[in-house]
Coordinates of C-alpha atoms in Angstrom, one line a residue:
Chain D
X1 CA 10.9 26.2 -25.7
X2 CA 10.9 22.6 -26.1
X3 CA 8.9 21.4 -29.0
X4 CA 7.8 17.9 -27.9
X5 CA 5.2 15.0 -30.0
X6 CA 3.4 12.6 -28.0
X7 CA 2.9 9.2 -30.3
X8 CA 0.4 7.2 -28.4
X9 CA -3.1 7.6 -26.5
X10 CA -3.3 5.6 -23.6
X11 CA -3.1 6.4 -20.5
X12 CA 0.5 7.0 -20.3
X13 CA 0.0 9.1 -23.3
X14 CA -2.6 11.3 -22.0
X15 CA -1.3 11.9 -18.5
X16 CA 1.8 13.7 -20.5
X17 CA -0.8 15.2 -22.8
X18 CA -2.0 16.7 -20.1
X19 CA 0.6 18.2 -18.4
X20 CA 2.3 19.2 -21.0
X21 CA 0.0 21.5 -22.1
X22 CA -0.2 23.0 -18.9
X23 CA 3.6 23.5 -18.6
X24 CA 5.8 26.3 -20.0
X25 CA 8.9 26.1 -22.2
X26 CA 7.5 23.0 -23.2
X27 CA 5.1 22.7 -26.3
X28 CA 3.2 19.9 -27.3
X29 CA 3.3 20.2 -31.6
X30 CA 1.4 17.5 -31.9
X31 CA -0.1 14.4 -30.5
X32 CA -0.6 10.5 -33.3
X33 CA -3.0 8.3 -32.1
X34 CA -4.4 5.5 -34.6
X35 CA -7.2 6.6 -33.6
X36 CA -8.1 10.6 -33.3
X37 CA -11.2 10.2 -32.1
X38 CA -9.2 8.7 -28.6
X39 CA -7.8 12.1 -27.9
X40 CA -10.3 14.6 -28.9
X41 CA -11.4 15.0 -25.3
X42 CA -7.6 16.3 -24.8
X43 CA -6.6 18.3 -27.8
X44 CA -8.4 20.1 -30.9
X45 CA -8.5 18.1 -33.8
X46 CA -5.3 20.0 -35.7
X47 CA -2.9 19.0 -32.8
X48 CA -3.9 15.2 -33.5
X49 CA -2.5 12.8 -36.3
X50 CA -3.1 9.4 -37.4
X51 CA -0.6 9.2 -40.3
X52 CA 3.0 8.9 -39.8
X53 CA 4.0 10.5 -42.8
X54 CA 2.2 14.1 -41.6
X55 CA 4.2 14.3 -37.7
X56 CA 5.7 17.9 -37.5
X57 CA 9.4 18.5 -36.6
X58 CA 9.9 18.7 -32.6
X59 CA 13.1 18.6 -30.6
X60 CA 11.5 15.0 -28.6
X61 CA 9.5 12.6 -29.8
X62 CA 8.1 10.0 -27.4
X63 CA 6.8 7.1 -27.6
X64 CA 4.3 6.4 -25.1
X65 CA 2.7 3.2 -26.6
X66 CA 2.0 -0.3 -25.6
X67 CA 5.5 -2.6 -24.7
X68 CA 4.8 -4.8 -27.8
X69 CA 4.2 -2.1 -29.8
X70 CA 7.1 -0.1 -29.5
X71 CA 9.7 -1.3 -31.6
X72 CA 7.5 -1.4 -34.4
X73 CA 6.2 2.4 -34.0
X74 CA 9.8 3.1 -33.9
X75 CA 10.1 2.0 -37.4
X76 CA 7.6 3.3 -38.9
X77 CA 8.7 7.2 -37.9
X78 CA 9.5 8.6 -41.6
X79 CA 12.9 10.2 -40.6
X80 CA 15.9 9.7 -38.6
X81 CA 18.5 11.5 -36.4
X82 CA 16.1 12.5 -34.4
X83 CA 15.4 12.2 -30.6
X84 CA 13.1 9.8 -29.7
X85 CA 13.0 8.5 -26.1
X86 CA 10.0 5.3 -24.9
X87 CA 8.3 5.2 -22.0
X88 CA 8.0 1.6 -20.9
X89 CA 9.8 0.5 -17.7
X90 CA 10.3 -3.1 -19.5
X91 CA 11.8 -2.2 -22.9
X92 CA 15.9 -2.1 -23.5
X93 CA 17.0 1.4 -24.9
X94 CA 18.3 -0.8 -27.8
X95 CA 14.7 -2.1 -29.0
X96 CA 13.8 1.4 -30.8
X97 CA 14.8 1.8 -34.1
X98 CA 18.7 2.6 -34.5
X99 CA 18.0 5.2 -37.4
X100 CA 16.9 8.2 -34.9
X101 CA 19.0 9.0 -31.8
X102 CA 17.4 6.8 -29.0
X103 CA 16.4 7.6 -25.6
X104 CA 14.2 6.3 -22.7
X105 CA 11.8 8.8 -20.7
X106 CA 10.1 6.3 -18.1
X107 CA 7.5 8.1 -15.9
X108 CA 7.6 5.5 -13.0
X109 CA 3.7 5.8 -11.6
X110 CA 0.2 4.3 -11.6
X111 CA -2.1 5.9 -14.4
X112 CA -5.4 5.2 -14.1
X113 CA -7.8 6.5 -16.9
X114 CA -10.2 8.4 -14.0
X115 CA -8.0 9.8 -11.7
X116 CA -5.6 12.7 -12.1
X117 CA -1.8 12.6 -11.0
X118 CA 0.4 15.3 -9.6
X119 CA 3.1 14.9 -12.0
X120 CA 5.1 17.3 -10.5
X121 CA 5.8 13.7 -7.5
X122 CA 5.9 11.7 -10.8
X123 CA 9.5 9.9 -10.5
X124 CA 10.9 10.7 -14.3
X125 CA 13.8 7.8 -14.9
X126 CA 15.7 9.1 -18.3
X127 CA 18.7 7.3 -20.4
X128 CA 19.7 8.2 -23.9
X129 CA 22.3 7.2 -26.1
X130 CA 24.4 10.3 -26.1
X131 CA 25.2 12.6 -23.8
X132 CA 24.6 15.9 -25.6
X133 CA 20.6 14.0 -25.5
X134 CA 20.9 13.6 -21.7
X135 CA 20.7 17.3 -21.8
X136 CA 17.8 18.0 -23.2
X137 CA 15.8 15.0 -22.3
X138 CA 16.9 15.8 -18.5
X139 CA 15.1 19.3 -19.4
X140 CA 12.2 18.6 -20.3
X141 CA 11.9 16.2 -17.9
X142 CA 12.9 18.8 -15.2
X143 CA 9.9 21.2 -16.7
X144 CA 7.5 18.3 -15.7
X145 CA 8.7 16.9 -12.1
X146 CA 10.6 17.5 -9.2
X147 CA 11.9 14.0 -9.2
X148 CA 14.0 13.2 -12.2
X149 CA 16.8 9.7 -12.1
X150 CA 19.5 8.6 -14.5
X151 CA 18.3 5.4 -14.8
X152 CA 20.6 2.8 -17.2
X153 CA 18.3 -0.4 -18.9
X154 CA 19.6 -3.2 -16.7
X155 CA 18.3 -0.7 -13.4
X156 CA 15.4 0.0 -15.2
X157 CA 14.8 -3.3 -15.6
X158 CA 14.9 -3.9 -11.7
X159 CA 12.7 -0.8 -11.4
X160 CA 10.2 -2.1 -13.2
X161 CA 10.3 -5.4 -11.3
X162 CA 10.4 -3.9 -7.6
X163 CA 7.3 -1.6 -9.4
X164 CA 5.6 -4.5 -9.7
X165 CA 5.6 -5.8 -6.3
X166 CA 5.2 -2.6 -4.3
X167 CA 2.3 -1.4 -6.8
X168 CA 0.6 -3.8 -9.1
X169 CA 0.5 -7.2 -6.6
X170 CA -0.1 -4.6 -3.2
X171 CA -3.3 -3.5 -5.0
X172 CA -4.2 -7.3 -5.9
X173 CA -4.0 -7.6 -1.8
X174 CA -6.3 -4.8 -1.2
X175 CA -8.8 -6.8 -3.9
X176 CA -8.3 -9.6 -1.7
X177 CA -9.1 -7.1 1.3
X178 CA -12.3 -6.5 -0.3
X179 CA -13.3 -9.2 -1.3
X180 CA -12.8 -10.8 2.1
X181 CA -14.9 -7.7 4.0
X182 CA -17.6 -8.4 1.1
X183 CA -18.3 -12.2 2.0
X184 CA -18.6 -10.9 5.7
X185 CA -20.5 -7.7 5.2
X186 CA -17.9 -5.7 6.8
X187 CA -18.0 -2.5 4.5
X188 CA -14.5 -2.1 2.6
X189 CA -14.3 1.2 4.1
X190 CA -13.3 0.1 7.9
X191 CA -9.3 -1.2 6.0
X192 CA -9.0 2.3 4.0
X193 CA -7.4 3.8 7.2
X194 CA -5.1 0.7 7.5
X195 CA -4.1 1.1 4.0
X196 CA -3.1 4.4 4.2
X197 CA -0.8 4.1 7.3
X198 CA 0.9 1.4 6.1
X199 CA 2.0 3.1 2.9
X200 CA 2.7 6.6 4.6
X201 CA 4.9 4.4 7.3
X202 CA 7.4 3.2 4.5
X203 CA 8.0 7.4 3.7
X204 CA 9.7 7.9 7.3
X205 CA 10.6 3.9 8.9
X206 CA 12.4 1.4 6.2
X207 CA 10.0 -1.3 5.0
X208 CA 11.6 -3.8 7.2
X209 CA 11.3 -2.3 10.7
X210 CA 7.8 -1.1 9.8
X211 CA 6.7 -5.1 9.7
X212 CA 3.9 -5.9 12.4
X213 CA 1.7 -9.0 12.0
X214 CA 1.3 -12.6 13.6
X215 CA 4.1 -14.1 10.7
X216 CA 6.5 -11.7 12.3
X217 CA 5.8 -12.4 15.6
X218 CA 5.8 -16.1 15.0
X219 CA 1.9 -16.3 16.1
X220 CA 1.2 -19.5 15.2
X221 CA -1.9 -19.7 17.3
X222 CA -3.3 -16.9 15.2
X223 CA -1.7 -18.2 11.4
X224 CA -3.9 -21.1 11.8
X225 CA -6.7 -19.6 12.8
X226 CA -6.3 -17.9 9.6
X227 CA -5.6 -20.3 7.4
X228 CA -8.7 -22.5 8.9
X229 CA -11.0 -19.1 8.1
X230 CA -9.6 -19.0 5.0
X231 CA -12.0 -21.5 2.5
X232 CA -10.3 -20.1 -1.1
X233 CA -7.7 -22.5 -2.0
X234 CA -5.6 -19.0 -3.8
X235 CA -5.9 -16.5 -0.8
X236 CA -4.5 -19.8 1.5
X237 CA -1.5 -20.2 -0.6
X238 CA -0.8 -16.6 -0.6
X239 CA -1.6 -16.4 3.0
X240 CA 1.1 -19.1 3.7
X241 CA 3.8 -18.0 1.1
X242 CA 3.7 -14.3 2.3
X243 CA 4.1 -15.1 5.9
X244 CA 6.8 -17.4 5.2
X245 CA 8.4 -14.7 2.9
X246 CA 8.0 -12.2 6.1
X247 CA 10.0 -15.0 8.7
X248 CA 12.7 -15.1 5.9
X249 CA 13.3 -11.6 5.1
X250 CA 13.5 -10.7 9.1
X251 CA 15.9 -13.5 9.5
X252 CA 18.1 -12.1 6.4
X253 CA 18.4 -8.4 8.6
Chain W
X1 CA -15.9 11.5 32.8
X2 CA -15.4 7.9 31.9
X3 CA -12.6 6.5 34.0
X4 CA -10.8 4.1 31.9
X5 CA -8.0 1.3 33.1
X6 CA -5.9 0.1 30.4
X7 CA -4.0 -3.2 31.1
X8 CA -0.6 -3.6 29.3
X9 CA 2.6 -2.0 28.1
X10 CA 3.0 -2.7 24.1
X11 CA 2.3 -0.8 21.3
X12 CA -1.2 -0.8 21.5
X13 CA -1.5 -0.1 25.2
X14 CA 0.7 2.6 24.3
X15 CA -1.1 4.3 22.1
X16 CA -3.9 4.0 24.1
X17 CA -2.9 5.7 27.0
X18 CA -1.6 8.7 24.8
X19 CA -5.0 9.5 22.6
X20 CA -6.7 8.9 26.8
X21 CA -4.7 11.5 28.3
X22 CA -5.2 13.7 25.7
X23 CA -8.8 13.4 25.6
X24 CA -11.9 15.5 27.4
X25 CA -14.5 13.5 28.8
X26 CA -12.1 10.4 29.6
X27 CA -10.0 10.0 32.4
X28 CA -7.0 7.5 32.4
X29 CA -7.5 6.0 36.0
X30 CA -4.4 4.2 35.8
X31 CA -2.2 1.4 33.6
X32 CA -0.8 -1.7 34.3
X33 CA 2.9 -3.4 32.7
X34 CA 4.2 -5.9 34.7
X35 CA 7.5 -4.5 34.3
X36 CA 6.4 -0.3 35.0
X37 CA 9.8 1.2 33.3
X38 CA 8.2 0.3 30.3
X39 CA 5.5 3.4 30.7
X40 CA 7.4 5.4 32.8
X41 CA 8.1 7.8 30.0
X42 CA 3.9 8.1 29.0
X43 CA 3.2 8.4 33.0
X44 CA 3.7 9.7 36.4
X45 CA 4.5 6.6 38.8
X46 CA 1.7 6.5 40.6
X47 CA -0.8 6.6 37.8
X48 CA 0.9 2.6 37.2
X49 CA 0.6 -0.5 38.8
X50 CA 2.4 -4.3 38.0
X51 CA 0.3 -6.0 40.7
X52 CA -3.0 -6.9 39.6
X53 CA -4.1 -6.2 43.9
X54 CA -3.5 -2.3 43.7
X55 CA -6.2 -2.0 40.3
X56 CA -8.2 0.9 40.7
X57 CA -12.1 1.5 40.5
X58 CA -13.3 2.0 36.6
X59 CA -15.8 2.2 34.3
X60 CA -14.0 0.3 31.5
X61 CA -10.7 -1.7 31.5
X62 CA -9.1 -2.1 28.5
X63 CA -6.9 -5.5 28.2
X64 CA -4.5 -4.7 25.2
X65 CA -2.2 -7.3 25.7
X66 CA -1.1 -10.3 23.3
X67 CA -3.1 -12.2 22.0
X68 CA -1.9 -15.4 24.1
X69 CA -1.9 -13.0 27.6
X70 CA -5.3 -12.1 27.0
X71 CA -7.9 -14.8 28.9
X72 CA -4.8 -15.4 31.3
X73 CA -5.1 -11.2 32.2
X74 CA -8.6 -11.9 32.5
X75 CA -8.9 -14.4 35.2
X76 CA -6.4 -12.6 37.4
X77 CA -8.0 -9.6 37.8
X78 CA -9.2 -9.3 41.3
X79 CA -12.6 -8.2 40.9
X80 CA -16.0 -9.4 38.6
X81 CA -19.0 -8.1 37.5
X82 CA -17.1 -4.5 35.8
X83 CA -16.6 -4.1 32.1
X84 CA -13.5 -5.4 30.7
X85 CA -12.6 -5.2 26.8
X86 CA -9.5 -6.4 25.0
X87 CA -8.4 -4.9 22.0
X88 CA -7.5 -7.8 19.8
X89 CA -8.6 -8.8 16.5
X90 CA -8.0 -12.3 16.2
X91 CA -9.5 -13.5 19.7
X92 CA -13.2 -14.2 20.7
X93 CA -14.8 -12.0 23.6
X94 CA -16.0 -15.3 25.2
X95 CA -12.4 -16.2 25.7
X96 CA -12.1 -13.2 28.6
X97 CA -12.9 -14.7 32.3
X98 CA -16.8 -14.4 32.4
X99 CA -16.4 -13.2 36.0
X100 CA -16.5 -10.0 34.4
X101 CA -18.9 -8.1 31.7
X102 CA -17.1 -9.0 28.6
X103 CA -16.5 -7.0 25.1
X104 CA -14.2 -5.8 22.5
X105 CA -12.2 -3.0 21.7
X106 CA -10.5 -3.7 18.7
X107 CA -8.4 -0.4 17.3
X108 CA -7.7 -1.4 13.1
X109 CA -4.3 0.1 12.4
X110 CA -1.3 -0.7 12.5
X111 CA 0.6 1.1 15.9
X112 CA 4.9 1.6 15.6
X113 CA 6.7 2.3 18.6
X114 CA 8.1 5.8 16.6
X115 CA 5.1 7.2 14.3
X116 CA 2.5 8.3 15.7
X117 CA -0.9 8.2 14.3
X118 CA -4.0 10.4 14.4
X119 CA -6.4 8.4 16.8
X120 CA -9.3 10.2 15.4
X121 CA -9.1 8.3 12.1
X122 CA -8.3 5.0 13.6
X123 CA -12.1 2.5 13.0
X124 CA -12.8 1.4 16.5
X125 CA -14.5 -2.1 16.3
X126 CA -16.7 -2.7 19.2
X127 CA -18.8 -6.1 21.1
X128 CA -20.1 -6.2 24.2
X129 CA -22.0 -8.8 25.4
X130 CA -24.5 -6.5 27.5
X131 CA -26.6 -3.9 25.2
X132 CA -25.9 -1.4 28.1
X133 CA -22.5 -1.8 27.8
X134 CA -22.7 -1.1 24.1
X135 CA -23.6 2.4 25.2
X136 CA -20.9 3.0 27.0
X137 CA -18.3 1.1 25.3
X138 CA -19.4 3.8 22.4
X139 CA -19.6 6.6 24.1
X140 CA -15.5 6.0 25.3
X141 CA -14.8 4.8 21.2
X142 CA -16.8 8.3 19.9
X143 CA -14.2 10.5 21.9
X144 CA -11.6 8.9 21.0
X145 CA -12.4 8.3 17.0
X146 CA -14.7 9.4 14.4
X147 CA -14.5 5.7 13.1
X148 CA -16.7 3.3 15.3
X149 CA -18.2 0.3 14.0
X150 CA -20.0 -2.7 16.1
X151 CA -18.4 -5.6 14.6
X152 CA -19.6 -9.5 15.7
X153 CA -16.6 -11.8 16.7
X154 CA -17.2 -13.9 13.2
X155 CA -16.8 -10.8 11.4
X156 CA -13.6 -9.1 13.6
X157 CA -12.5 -12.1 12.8
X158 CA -12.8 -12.0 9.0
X159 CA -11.5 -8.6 9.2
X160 CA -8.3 -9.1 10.8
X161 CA -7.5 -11.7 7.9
X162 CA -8.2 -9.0 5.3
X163 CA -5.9 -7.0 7.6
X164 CA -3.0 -9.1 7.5
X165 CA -3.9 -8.7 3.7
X166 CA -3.5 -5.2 3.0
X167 CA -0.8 -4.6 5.7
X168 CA 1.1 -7.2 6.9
X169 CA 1.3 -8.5 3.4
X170 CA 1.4 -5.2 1.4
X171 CA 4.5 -4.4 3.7
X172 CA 6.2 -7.4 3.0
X173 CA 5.9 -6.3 -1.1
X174 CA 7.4 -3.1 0.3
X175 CA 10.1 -5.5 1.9
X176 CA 11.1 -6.9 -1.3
X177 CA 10.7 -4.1 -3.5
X178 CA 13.5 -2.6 -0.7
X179 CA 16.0 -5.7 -1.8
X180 CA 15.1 -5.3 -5.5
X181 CA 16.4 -1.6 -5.2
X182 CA 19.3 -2.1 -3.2
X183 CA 20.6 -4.8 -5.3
X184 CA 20.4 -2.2 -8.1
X185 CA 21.9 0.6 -6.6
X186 CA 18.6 2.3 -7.0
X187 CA 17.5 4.5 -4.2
X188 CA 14.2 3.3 -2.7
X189 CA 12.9 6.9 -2.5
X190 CA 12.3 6.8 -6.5
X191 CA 9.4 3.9 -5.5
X192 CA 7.7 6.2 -2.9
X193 CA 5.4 8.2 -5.0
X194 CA 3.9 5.2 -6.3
X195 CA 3.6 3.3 -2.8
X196 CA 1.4 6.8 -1.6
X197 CA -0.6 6.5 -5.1
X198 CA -1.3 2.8 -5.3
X199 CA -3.0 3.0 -1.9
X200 CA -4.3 6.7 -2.2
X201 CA -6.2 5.4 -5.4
X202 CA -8.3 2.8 -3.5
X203 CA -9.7 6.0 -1.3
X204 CA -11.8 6.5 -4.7
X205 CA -11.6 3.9 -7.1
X206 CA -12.4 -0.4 -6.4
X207 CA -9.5 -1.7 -6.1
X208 CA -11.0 -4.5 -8.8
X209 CA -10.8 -1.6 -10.8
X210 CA -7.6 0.2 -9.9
X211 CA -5.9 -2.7 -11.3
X212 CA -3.0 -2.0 -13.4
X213 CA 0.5 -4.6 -15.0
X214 CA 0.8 -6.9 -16.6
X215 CA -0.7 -9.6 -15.2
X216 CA -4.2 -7.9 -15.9
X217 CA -3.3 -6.9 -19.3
X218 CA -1.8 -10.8 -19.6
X219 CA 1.5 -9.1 -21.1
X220 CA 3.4 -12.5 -20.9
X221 CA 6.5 -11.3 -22.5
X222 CA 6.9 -9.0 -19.6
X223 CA 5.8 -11.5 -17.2
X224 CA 8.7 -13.9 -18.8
X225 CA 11.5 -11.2 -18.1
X226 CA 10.7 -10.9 -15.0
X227 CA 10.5 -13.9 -14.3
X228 CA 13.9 -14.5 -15.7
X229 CA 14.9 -11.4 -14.0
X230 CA 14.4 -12.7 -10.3
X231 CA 16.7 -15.1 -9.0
X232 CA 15.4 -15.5 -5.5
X233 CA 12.9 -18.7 -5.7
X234 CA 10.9 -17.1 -3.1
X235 CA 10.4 -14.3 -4.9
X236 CA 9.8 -15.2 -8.0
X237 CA 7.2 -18.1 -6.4
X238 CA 5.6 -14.7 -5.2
X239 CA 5.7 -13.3 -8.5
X240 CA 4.1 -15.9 -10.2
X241 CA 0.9 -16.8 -7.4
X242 CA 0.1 -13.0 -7.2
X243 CA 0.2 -12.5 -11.2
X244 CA -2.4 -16.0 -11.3
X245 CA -4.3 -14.3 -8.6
X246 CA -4.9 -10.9 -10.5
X247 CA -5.5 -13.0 -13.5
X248 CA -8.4 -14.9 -11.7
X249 CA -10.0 -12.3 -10.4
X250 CA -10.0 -10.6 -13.2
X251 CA -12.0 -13.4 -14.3
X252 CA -14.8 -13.0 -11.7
X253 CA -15.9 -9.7 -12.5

């Protein structure tokens, strides 16, 4: 059994709350959130702390807190030579406190407060300082997914980067979608089929062959149309720097 | 029995004549490619024609061409006064030879030569200039798809920008996430999950509101490494429009 603490309670936080309640040969001994009140939904009240000085002995502790946050919470933990491994996909190993044995437990997904997640897909990517640490951290982690990476900073790094493209700005494109179908009364439903394909297409053709669009096929007729529909000055300039971007990149292959 | 022509050999055509041959209640008359090796493989010889003299008798011709073919297709065919529909999204239904009865039959998805794709989800967008066309242009898209909409030229139009949005676009993301892992040594398989879950969360949440990073959370440390982290200009040009663009909309809610 795997006695684990959970130090945090957003929605990192309580995704692993929740699955790790619901896995065996892992225990959750205790959840600290600032504030209890944000995880009483999730736990009864004696599982929850808000006061360093009262966090129970566990084999991993894990900091699943804001980026800025981190180094700080790190600190404040009133012992040392233990395991404690962050969650952030931006954060060196190296920026937790040196006096416990450090390690990085980065679940690389898309938590959103309303909307549950099959952890089991969730991509775990772990590094610790010592190997003896990999062990157990690679574990636990196993207990929890079927997709667990050794994942040093500097990759991690990357990760977090490429995360940031394929996740955080492709759903700033589908606001765009919206918005556009809104102005035009065209219900938002009509793209949701689109959207769908053209993330299951990346699981079986690579990213590059799956392209299809006028900037690929040099359709300049049909760019300008575009760009002369197109009245916000933003949605223009991302019109024209993504299609440029797409002649590039097939011209790099 | 509806007896259908479709005109053309690409991927759309393609796709077409499979989901036709395949469906009750429709009967693919014939096809035409210029060039007929290129459907060989999708139908016996004499179900395809290259000269536009040997068309057969049909309810509906589909012209899925490109875009540039299409009003040239259109005046050569031999006959008027017949319904003929092209499939693009980006082209007016008054630019078809008004010999014939003119409309639309604009499939939104994005069609690969190798992945197939389940018709019956595909949103069939239809215009006819006759309201008894309508009727029957409906009748062929409601065998073929649960998904039929009548959209107006202005707003197919509007709708194949947002398209190029949240595919052509979100692909090209997809694109450089790719590079970011390879020049990592990170196998792209570990961004997968999240690709499926960024775009399987829009099925039930806005994406306004699906919005996660951190742009929207205005996390400019982060935003600084990577912005240090990317050394391709157009990328980190990218980086920084789509982060402004969260970052505004935000705003607007």
């Amino acid at each position: 059994m795997i006695k684990v603490v959970v130090i945090g309670s957003g929605n990192v936080a309580q995704h692993l709350i929740k699955v790790i309640k619901n896995t065996a040969d892992v225990q959750l001994e205790q959840a600290f959130a600032r504030n209890i009140k944000a995880l009483e939904h999730l736990l009864p009240q004696d599982k929850i702390t808000s006061s360093y000085s009262k966090l129970k002995e566990a084999d991993v502790y894990i900091i699943a807190v804001s980026d800025d946050a981190i180094t700080n919470v790190s600190s404040q933990l009133p012992f040392s030579g233990r395991l404690v491994a962050h969650t952030s996909g931006s954060v060196g190993m190296d920026e937790t406190d040196s006096k416990n044995r450090r390690g990085v437990f980065y679940p690389l997904q898309t938590f959103s407060k309303n909307k549950d997640v099959d952890f089991k897909l969730v991509p775990l990517c772990l590094e610790t300082e010592n190997a003896e640490d990999y062990i157990l951290l690679e574990k636990l982690a196993k207990c929890l997914s079927d997709n667990v990476y050794t994942i040093n900073s500097q990759q991690r790094q990357a990760l977090h980067v490429a995360a940031v493209f394929v996740s955080n700005f492709v759903n700033s494109l589908y606001v765009t979608g919206n918005a556009i179908c809104n102005e035009n009364n065209i219900p938002f439903e009509i793209l949701k089929p689109l959207i769908q394909e053209t993330a299951h297409k990346v699981l079986t053709i690579k990213p590059q062959d799956a392209q299809t669009g006028p900037a690929i096929r040099n359709d300049k007729k049909t760019i300008e149309k575009h760009l002369a529909f197109l009245k916000d000055g933003k949605q223009k300039y991302i019109y024209q720097l993504l299609s440029e971007s797409i002649q590039e990149n097939a011209k790099k292959l």
